[in-house]
Steps between C-alpha positions, in 0.01 A plus 500: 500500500564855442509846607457788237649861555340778298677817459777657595884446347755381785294252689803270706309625820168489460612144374717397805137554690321264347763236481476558874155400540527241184498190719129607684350623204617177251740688240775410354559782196475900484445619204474901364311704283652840460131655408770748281345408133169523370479116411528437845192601535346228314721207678286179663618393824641173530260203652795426758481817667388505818596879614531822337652826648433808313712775591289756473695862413722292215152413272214676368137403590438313136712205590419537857125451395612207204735338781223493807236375240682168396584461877184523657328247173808284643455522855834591551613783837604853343725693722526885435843702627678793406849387416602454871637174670356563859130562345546209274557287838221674678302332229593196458480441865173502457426211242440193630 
């Protein structure tokens, strides 16, 4: 299983936080879309992911809108952060 980060460009700590809580919440892979190009826009998430953090003041509200449609038709938790590794954990502490 997999978590998904949308938007922003360096993510190696927003990244480190969720391999921190990988074991409890079942993944095994981060993956990252910038949110930087248009055709991003129009990108299906994967059926393996089980999380998505959307960092919120690195995307615009179209992808934030595509993204949190495909995740609630997929059941999956959406996380939203401003590109910040102690709010990130604040949330994530929260997940079961």
């Amino acid at each position: 299983m997999q978590a998904l980060i949308v938007g922003a460009n360096r993510v190696d700590t927003i990244r480190a936080e969720i391999y921190r809580v990988a074991d409890r919440l079942g993944i095994r892979d981060v993956d990252h879309w910038p949110g930087r190009k248009v055709g991003e826009g129009k990108r299906v998430l994967p059926r393996r992911t089980r999380l998505v953090v959307f960092v919120c003041d690195r995307s615009n509200h179209m992808l934030m809108r595509h993204v949190r449609r495909q995740a609630e038709d997929l059941g999956v938790p959406m996380v939203f952060c401003r590109h910040s590794a102690t709010e990130l954990r604040e949330r994530l502490e929260g997940l079961n």
